[in-house]
Short mmCIF file of C-alpha atoms and ligand atoms in Angstrom, two decimals:
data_model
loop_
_atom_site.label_atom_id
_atom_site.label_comp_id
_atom_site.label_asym_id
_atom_site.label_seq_id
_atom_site.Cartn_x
_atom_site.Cartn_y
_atom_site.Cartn_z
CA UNK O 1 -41.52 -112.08 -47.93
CA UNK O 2 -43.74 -114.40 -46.57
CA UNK O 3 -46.48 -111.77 -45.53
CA UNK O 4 -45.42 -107.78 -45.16
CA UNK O 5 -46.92 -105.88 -42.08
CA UNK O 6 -47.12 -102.78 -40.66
CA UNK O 7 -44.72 -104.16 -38.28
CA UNK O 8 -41.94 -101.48 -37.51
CA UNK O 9 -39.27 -102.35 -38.45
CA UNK O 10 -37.28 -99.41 -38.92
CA UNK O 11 -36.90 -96.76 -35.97
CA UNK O 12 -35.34 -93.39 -36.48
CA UNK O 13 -33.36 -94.87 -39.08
CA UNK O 14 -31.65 -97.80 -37.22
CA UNK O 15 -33.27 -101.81 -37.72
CA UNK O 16 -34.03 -103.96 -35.21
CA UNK O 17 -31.06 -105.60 -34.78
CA UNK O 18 -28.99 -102.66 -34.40
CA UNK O 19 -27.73 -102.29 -37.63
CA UNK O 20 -27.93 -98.94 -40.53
CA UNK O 21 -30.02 -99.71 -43.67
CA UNK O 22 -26.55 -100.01 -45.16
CA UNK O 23 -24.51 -102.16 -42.55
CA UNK O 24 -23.81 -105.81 -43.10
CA UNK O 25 -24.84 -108.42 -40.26
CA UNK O 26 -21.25 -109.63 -38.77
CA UNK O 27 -19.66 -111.87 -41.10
CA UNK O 28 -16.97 -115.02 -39.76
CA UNK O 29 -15.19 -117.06 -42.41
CA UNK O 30 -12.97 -119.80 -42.28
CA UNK O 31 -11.11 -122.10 -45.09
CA UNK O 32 -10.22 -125.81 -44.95
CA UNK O 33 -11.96 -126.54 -41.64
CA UNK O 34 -13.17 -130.09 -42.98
CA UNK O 35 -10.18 -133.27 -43.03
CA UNK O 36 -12.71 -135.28 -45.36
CA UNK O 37 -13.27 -132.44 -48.27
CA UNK O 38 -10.80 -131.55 -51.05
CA UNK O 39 -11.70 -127.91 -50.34
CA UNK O 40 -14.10 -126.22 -47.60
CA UNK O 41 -15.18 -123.89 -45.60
CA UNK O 42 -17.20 -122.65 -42.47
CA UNK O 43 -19.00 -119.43 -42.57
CA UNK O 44 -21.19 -117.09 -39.83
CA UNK O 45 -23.18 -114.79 -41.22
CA UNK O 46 -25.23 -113.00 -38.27
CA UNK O 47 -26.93 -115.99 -37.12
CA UNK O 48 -26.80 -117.92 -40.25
CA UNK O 49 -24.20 -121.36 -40.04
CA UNK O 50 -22.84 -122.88 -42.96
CA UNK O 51 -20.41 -125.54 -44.29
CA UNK O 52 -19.57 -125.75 -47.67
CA UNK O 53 -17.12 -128.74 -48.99
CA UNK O 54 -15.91 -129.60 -52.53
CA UNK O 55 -14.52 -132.87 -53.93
CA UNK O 56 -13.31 -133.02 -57.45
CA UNK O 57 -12.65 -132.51 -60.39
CA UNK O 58 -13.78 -136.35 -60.74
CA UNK O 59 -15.26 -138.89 -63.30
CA UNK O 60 -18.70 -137.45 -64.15
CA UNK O 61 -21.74 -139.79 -62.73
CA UNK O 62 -24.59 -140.69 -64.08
CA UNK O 63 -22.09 -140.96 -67.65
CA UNK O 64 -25.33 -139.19 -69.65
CA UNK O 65 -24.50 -135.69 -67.92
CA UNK O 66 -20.79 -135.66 -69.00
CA UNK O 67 -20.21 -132.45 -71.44
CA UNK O 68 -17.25 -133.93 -73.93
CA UNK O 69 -15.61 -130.64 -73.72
CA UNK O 70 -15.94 -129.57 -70.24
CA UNK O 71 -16.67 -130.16 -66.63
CA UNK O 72 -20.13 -129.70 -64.98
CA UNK O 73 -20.00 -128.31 -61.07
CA UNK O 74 -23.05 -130.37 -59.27
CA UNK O 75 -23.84 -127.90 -56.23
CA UNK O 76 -26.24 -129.03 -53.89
CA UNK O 77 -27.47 -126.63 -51.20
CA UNK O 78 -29.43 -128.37 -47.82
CA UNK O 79 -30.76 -127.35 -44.99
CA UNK O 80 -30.08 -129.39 -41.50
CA UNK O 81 -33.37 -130.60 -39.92
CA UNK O 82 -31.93 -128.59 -37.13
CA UNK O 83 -31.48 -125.58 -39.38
CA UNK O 84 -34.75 -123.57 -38.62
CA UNK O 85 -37.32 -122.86 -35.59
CA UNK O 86 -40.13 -125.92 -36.94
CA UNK O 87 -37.82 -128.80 -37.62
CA UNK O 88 -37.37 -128.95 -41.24
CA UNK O 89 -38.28 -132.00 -43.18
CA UNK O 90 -34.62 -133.70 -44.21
CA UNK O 91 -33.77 -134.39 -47.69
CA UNK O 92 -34.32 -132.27 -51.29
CA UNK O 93 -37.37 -130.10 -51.90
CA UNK O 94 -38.50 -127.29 -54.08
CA UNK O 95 -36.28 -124.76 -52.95
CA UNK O 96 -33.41 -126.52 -52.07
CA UNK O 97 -33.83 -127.77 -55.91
CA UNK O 98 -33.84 -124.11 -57.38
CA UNK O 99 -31.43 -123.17 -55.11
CA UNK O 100 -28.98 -125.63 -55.97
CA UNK O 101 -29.42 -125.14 -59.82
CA UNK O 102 -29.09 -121.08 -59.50
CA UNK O 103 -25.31 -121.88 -57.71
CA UNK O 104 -24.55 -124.85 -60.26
CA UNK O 105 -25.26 -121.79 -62.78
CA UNK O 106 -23.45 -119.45 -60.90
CA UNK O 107 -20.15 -121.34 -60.76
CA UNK O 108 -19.95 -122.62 -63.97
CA UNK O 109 -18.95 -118.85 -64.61
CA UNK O 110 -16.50 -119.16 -62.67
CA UNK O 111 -14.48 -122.31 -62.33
CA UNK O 112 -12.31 -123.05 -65.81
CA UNK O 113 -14.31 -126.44 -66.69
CA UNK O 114 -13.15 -126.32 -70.11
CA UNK O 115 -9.40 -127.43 -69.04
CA UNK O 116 -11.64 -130.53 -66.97
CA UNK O 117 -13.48 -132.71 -69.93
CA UNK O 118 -15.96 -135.41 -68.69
CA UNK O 119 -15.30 -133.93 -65.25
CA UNK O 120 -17.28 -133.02 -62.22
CA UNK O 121 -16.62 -130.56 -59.47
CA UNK O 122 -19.06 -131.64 -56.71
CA UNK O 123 -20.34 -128.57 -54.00
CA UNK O 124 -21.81 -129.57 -50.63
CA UNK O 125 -23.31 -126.45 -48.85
CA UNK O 126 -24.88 -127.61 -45.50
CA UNK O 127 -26.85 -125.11 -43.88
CA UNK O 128 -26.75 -125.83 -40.19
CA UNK O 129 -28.66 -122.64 -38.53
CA UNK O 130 -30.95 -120.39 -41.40
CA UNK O 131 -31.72 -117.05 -40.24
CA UNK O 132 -32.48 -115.39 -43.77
CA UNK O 133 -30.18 -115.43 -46.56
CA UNK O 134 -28.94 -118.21 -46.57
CA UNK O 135 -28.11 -118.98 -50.18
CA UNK O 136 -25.86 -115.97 -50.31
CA UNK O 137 -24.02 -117.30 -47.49
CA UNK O 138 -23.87 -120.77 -48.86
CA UNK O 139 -22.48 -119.49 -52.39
CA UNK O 140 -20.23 -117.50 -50.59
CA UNK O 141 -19.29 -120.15 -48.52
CA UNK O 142 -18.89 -122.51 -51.37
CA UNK O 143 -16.81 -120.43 -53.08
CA UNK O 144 -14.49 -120.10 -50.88
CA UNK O 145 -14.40 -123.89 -50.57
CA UNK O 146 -13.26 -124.01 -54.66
CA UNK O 147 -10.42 -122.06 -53.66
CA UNK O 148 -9.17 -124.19 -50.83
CA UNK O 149 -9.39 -126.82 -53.06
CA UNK O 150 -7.57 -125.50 -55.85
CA UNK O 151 -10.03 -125.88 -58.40
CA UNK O 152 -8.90 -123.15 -61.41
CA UNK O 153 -11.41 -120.48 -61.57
CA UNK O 154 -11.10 -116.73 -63.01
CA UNK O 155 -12.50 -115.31 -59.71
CA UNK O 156 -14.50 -116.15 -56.87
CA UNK O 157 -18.44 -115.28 -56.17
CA UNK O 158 -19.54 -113.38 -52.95
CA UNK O 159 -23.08 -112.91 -52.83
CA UNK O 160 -25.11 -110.61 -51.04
CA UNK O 161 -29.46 -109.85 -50.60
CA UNK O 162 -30.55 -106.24 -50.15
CA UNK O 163 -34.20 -105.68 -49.65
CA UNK O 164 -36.67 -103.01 -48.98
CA UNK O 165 -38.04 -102.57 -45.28
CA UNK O 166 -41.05 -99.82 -44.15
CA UNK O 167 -40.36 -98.31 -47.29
CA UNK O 168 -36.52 -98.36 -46.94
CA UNK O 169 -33.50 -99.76 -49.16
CA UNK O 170 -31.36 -101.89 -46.83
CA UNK O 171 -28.66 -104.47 -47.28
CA UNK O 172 -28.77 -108.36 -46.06
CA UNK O 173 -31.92 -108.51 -44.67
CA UNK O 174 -32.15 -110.55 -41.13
CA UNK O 175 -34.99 -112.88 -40.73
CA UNK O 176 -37.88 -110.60 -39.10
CA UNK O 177 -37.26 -107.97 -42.42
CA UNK O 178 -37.28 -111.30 -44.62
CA UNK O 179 -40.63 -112.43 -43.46
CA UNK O 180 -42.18 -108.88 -42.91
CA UNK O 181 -40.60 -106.82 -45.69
CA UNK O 182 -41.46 -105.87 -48.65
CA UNK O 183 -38.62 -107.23 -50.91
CA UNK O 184 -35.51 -109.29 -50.96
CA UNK O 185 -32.98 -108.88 -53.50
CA UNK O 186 -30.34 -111.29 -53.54
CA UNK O 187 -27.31 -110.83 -56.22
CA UNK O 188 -24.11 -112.53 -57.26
CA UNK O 189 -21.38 -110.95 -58.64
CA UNK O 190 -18.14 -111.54 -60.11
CA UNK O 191 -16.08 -108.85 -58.70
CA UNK O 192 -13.09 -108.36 -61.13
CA UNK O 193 -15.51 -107.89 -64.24
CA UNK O 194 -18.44 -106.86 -62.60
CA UNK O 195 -20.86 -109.33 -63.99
CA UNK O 196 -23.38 -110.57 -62.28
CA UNK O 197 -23.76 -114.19 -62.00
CA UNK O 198 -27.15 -114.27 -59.81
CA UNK O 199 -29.99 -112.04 -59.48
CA UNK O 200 -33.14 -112.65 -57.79
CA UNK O 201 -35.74 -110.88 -56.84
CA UNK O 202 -38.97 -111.07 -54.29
CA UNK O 203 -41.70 -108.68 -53.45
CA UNK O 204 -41.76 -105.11 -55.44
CA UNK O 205 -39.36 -102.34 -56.27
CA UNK O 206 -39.35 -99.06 -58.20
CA UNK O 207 -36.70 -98.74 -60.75
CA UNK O 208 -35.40 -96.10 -58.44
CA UNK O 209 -35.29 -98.66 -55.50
CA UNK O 210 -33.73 -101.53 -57.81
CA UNK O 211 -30.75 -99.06 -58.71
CA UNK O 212 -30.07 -98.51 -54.38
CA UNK O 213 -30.44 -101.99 -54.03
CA UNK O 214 -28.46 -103.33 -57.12
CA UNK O 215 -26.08 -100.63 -55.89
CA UNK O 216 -26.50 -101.71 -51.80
CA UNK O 217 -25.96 -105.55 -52.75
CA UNK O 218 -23.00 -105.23 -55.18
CA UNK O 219 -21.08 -102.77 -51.88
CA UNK O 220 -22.38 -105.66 -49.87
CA UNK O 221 -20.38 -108.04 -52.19
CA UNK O 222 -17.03 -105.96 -52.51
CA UNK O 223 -17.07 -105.85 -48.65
CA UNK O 224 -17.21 -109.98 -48.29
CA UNK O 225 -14.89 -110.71 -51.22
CA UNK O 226 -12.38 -108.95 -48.91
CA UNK O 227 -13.16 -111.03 -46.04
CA UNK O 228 -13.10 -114.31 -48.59
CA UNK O 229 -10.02 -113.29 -49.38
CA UNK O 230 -8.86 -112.94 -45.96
CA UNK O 231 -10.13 -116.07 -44.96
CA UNK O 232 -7.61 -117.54 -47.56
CA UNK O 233 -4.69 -115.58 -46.76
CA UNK O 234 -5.10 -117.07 -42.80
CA UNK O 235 -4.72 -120.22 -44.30
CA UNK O 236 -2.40 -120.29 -46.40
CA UNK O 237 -0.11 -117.11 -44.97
CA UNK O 238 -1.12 -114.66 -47.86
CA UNK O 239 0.16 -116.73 -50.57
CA UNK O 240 -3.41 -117.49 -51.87
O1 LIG N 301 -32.28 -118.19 -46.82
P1 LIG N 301 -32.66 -117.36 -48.02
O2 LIG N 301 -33.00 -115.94 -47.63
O3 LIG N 301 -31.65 -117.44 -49.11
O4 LIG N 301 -33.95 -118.03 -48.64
P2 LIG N 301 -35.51 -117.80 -48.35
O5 LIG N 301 -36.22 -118.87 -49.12
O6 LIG N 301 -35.86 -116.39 -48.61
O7 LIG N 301 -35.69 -118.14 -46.82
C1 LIG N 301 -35.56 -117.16 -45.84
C2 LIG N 301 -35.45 -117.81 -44.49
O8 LIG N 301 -36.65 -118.51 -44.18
C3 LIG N 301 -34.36 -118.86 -44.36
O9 LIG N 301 -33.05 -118.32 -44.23
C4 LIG N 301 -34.81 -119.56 -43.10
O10 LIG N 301 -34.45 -118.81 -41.95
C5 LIG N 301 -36.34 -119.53 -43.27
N1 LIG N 301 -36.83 -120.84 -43.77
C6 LIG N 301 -37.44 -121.69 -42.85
O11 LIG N 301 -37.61 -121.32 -41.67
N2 LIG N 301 -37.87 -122.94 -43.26
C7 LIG N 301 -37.68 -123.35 -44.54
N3 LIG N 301 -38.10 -124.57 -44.91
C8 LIG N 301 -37.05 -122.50 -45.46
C9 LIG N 301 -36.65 -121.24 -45.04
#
């Protein structure tokens, strides 16, 4: 939301790009595409590249964070120099920092670290091209990657951003609606219980508008896990 206009965005009810306020950008994922990882993944989101790779469970370093009676997962979310039109500065910054903590949060839900004490789970996501919502793709991405390496968990996490553009409730916004619209939603959910494991919000919505778009996001989210799940019944020949 980095300035809204009165850009149009929205033309007799189709975007930009092509899509319906309620259409998903094309979606591509693959598991175990890395030799080096325990678990990974590669995943297209419209224009948006990611890798995610997991190693672990493993001895918990620095000792001080060990939990005696349970695993911590140490996510850590970049973004490739490469990744975006102004070369991006390499390394950690502010948002890489939040957005690594919110999917360290979000899996903990998930993955059974109580059978893993003094344990880490280490997640790599590597954004290699950014074109707006990116840390759905990455936690989707990454979770994906804890499957294909085995890791226990009760479910996996898709995650999915709807947003409000020109006054409309849309799902996964693409970069123009990102940096002209007038919200961006993005939610995590786990899909056999419902709960939601990430919830963010940017710009302004009615209560009205947060229903569509809690409602928007969450179809958004059924609609990957399927595709997740493909993903892991390519490799592994449905058995997953
Ligand atoms: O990527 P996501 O929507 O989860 O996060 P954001 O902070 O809302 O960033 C939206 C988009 O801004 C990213 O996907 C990138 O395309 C772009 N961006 C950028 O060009 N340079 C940065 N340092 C960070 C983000």
């Amino acid at each position: 939301m980095a300035g809204q206009t009165d850009m149009k965005l929205i033309k007799n009810g189709v975007r930009l790009d092509g899509r319906k306020p309620d259409e998903l950008r094309e979606v591509k994922i693959v598991a175990g595409v890395l030799d080096n990882a325990d678990g990974s993944c590669y995943l297209e989101w419209g224009n948006n590249k990611v890798y995610a790779g997991v190693f672990g469970p493993m001895e918990c370093h620095p000792r001080h964070k060990q939990k005696a009676d349970r695993a911590i997962v140490q996510a850590r979310y970049t973004m490739a120099p490469f990744s975006v039109n102004d070369r991006k500065r390499p390394g950690y910054d502010r948002r890489s920092t939040e957005i690594s903590y919110i999917a360290s949060q979000a899996f903990e839900r998930v993955v059974m670290v109580e059978e893993f004490p003094k344990a880490s789970i280490r997640v790599d996501m590597q954004v290699v091209e950014a074109h707006a919502g990116t840390r759905c793709a990455a936690i989707t991405a990454a979770s994906v990657a804890l499957a294909d390496a085995g890791i226990p968990m009760r479910d996996m996490i898709p995650a999915c951003a709807s947003g409000k553009v020109n006054d409309v409730v849309v799902l996964d916004l693409n970069k123009e609606e990102d940096n002209y619209g007038q919200a961006d939603l993005p939610l995590a959910i786990i899909p056999s219980t419902g709960e939601v494991v990430l919830l963010q919000l940017d710009g302004h919505l009615t209560p009205d508008e947060f229903e569509q778009a809690m409602d928007l996001a969450t179809s958004g989210c059924m609609d990957l896990y399927e595709k997740m799940r493909n993903a892991l019944d390519n490799r592994y020949g449905g058995s997953a």
